[in-house]
XYZ file of C-alpha atoms in Angstrom:
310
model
C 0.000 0.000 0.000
C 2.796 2.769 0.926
C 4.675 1.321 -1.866
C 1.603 1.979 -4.167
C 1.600 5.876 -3.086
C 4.617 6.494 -3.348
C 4.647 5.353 -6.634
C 1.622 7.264 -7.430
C 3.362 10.234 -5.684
C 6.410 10.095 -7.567
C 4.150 9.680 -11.072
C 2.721 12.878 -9.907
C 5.687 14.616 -9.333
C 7.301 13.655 -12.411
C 4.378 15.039 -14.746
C 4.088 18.295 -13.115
C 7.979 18.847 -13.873
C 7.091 17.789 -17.333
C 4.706 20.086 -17.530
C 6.777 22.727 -16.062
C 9.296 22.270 -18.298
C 7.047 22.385 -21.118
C 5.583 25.871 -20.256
C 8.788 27.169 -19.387
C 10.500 26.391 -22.459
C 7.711 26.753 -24.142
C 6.848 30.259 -23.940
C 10.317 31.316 -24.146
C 10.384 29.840 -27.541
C 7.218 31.316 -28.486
C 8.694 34.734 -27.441
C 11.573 34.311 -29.802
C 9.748 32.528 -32.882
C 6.910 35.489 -32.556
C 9.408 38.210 -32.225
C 12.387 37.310 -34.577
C 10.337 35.356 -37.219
C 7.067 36.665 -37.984
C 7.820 40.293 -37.669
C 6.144 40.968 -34.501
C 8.166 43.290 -32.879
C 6.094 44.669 -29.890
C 7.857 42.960 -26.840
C 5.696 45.656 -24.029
C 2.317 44.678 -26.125
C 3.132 40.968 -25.887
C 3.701 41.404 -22.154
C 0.286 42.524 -21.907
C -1.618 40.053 -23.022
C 1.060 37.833 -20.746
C -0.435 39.781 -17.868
C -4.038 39.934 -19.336
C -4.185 35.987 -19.302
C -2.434 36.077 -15.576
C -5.288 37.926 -14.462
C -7.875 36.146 -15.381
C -6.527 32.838 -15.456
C -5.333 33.547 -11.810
C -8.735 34.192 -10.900
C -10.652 31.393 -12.217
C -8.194 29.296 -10.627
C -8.345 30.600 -7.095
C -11.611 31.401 -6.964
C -13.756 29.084 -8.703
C -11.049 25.891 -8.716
C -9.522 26.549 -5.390
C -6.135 25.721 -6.241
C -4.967 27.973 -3.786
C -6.616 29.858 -0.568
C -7.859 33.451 -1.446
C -5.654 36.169 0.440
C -7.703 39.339 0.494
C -5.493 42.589 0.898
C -5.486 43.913 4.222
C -4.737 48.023 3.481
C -3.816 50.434 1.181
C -0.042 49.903 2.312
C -0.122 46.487 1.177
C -1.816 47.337 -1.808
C 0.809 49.757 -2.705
C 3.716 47.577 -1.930
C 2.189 44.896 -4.376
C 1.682 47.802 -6.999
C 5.714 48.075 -6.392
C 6.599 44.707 -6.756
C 3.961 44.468 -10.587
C 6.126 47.375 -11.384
C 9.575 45.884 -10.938
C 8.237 42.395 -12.737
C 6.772 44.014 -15.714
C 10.582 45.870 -15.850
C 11.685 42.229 -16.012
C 9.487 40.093 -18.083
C 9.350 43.421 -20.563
C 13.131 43.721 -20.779
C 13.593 40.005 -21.185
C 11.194 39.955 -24.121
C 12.746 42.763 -25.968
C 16.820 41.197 -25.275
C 14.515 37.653 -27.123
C 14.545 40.366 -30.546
C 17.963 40.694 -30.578
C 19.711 37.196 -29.052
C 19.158 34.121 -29.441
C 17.804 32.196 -26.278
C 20.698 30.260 -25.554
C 22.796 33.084 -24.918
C 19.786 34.778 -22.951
C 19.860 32.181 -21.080
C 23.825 32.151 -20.210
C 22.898 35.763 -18.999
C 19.964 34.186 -17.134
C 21.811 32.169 -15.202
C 23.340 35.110 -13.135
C 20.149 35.965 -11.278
C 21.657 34.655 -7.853
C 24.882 37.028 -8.718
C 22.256 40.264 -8.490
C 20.282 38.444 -5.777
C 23.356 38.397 -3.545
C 23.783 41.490 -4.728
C 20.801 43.169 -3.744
C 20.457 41.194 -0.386
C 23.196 42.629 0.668
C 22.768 46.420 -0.271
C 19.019 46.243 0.861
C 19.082 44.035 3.973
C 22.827 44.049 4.910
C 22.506 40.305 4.731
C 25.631 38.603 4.137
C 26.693 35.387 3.426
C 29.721 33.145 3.683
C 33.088 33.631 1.689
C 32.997 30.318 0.547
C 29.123 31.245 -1.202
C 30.013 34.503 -2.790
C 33.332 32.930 -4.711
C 31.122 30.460 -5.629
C 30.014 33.633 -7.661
C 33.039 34.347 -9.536
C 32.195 31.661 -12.080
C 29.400 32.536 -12.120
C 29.885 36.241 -14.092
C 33.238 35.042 -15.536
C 31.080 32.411 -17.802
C 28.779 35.177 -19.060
C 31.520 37.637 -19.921
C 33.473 34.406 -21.470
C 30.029 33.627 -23.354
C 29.733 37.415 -24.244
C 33.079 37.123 -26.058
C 32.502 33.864 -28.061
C 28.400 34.548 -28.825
C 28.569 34.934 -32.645
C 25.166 37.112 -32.645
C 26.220 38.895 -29.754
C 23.926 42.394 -29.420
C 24.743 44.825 -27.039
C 21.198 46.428 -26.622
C 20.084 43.068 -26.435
C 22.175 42.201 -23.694
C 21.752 45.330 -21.861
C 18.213 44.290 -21.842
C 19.040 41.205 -21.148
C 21.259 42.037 -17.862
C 19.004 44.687 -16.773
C 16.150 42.028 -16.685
C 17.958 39.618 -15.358
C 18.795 42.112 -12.295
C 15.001 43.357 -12.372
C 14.079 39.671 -11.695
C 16.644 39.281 -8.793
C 15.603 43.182 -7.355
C 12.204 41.880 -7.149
C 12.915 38.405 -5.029
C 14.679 40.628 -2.685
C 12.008 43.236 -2.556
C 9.444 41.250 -2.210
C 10.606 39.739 0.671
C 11.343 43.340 2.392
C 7.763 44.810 1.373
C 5.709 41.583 2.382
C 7.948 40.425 5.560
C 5.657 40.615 8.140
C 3.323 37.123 8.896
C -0.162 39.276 7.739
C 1.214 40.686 4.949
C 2.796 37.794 2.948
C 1.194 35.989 -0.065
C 1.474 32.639 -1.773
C 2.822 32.842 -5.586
C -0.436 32.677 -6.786
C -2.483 35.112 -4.705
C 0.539 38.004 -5.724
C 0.204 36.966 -9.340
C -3.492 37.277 -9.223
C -2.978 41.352 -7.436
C 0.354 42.142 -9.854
C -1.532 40.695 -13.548
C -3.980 43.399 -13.327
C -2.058 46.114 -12.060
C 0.827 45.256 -14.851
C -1.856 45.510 -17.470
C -2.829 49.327 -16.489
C 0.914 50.131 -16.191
C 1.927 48.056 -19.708
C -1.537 49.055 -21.946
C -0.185 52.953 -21.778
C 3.027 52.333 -21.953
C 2.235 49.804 -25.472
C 0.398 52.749 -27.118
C 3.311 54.872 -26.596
C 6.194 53.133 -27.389
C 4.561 50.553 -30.141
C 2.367 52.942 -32.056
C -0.348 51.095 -34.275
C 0.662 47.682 -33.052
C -3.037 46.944 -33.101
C -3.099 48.306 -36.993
C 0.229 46.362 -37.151
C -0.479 43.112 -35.586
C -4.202 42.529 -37.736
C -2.218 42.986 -40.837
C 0.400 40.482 -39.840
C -2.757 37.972 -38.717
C -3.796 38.190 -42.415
C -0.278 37.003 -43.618
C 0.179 34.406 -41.053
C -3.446 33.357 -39.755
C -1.646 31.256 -36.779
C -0.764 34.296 -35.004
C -3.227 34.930 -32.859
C -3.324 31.483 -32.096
C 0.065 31.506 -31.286
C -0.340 34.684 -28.901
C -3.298 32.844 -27.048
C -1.355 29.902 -26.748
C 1.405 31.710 -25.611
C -0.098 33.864 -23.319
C -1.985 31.049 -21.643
C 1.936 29.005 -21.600
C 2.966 32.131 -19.470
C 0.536 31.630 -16.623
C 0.618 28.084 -16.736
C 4.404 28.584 -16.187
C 3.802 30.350 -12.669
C 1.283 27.905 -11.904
C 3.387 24.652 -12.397
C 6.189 26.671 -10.690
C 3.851 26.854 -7.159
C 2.785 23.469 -7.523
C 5.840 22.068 -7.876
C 7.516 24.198 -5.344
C 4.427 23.108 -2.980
C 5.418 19.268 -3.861
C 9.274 18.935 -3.449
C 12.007 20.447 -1.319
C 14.043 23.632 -1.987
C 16.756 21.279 -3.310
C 15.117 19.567 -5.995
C 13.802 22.632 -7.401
C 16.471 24.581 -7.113
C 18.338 21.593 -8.905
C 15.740 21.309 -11.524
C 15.456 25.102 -12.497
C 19.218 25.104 -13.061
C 18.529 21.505 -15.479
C 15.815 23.569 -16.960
C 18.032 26.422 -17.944
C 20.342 23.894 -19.961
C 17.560 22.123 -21.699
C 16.259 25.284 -22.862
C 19.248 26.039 -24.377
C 20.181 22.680 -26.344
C 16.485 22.777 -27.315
C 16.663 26.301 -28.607
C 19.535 25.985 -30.620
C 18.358 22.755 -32.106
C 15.324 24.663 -33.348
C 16.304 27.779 -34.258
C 20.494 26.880 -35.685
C 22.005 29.780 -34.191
C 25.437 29.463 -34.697
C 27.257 28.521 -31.247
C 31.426 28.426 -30.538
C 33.023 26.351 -28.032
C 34.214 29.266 -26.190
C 30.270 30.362 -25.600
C 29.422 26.553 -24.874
C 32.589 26.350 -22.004
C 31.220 30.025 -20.632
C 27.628 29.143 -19.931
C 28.819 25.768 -18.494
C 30.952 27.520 -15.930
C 28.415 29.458 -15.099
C 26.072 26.786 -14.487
C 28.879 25.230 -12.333
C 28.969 28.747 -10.333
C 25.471 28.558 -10.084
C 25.261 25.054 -8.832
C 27.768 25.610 -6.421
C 26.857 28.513 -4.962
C 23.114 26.427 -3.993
C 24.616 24.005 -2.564
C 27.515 26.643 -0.863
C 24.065 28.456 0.777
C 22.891 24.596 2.193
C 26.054 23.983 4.101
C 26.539 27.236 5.539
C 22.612 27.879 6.748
């Protein structure tokens, strides 16, 4: 019988990480194939309807499906230090979509992989939290891969990977951040709950700042729907890929230890990559491939440096 659930368990387990893989991946592919290859070159607009399908998608599932308890928020303060926080992701998930125009994923992922360099980072200048010697060496590799990728990417951008690092550090400032604004035991929210308050808000913050910046990308994007009639599609689908994401990412958080994901989002990083560059054939040197494995190296080494020295 306990052999029986644990197999059942373990079957469970395995297909959410699957599935988490597959929306991962997934939309970050579908951010590159929609803006490199069919002309669709409104990274803040395609946020949007990111954020338009978080909203609602968050709601149906923690309201009507229950997946996760409803947190109501408690005052204005709280309100505003969510409104913060959906600030500082859209930064992130905006300037990581516009870096997907101009590099291809496997090196945005390379530059990805530094997110626990700016988190240590930011820690520290925020909170004054420090950690051991041992940890922040582990670091060294860690930015010494990217600049070694930098210098053997063969499409290397440098807008792109401005946009690139600043997202990257956007993602990391926000980690930290939340954990400063929502410390206190009433304050704090589960993944989901946050999503569901940030969606909306990033949708008033991104529709403005679409109109602005991408002027006529409705005109723009019906035109391009006549030429390729799978885009829409392919918008829905993606935009529905980029909630499912965050929801596979709180289940399986809620079903394994800190460990195992922490092990499997730094597999997931590599698999993206071989995948992406299977698909797409961007060029790749041996001095890029060495880089973004030393980083991963940093990376896993600085996890496990963090373990021992809690």
């Amino acid at each position: 019988m306990l052999s029986g659930q644990l197999e059942k368990k373990g079957f469970f387990i395995a297909t959410l990480v699957i599935f988490w893989y597959s929306s991962n991946i997934g939309v970050l592919l579908l951010n590159k194939l929609l803006l490199s290859n069919y002309g669709f070159r409104y990274p803040i607009f395609l946020t949007m309807c990111h954020m338009t399908a978080c909203a609602v998608l968050s709601y149906v599932s923690i309201v009507f499906l229950k997946i996760a308890p409803f947190q109501r928020i408690k005052s204005r303060s709280q309100f505003l230090r969510i409104s913060t926080l959906s600030v500082v992701f859209c930064g992130s998930v905006v300037g990581g979509n516009i870096s997907l125009r101009y590099l291809p994923v496997s090196f945005n992922q390379a530059v990805g992989a530094t997110t626990p360099f700016f988190t240590a980072l930011f820690a520290y200048l925020m909170t004054r939290k420090q950690e051991a010697w041992a940890t922040y060496g582990c670091l060294v590799p860690v930015v010494t891969g990217v600049i070694i990728a930098s210098g053997g990417e063969p499409s290397f951008h440098l807008y792109g990977f401005i946009m690139c690092i600043g997202a990257t550090a956007a993602r990391a400032f926000k980690s930290v951040l939340q954990g400063v604004l929502l410390s206190s035991e009433g304050e704090k929210m589960n993944s989901m709950n946050l999503l569901l308050y940030m969606s909306p808000i990033a949708v008033v913050v991104l529709l403005p700042a679409a109109l602005v910046m991408e002027p006529n990308v409705i005109e723009v994007t019906a035109t391009i729907a006549t030429e390729h009639r799978y885009l829409g599609l392919l918008i829905l689908i993606n935009s529905a890929m980029a909630y499912g994401a965050n929801l596979l990412n709180f289940l399986v958080t809620k079903h394994t230890s800190a460990l195992t994901l922490q092990v499997l989002g730094n597999a997931k990083g590599a698999v993206a990559v071989v995948i992406s560059i299977l698909i797409f054939q961007n060029p790749v040197t041996f001095i890029g491939i060495a880089g973004y494995t030393m980083t991963v190296m940093g990376v896993v080494a600085y996890g496990e440096s963090k373990r021992r020295h809690k």
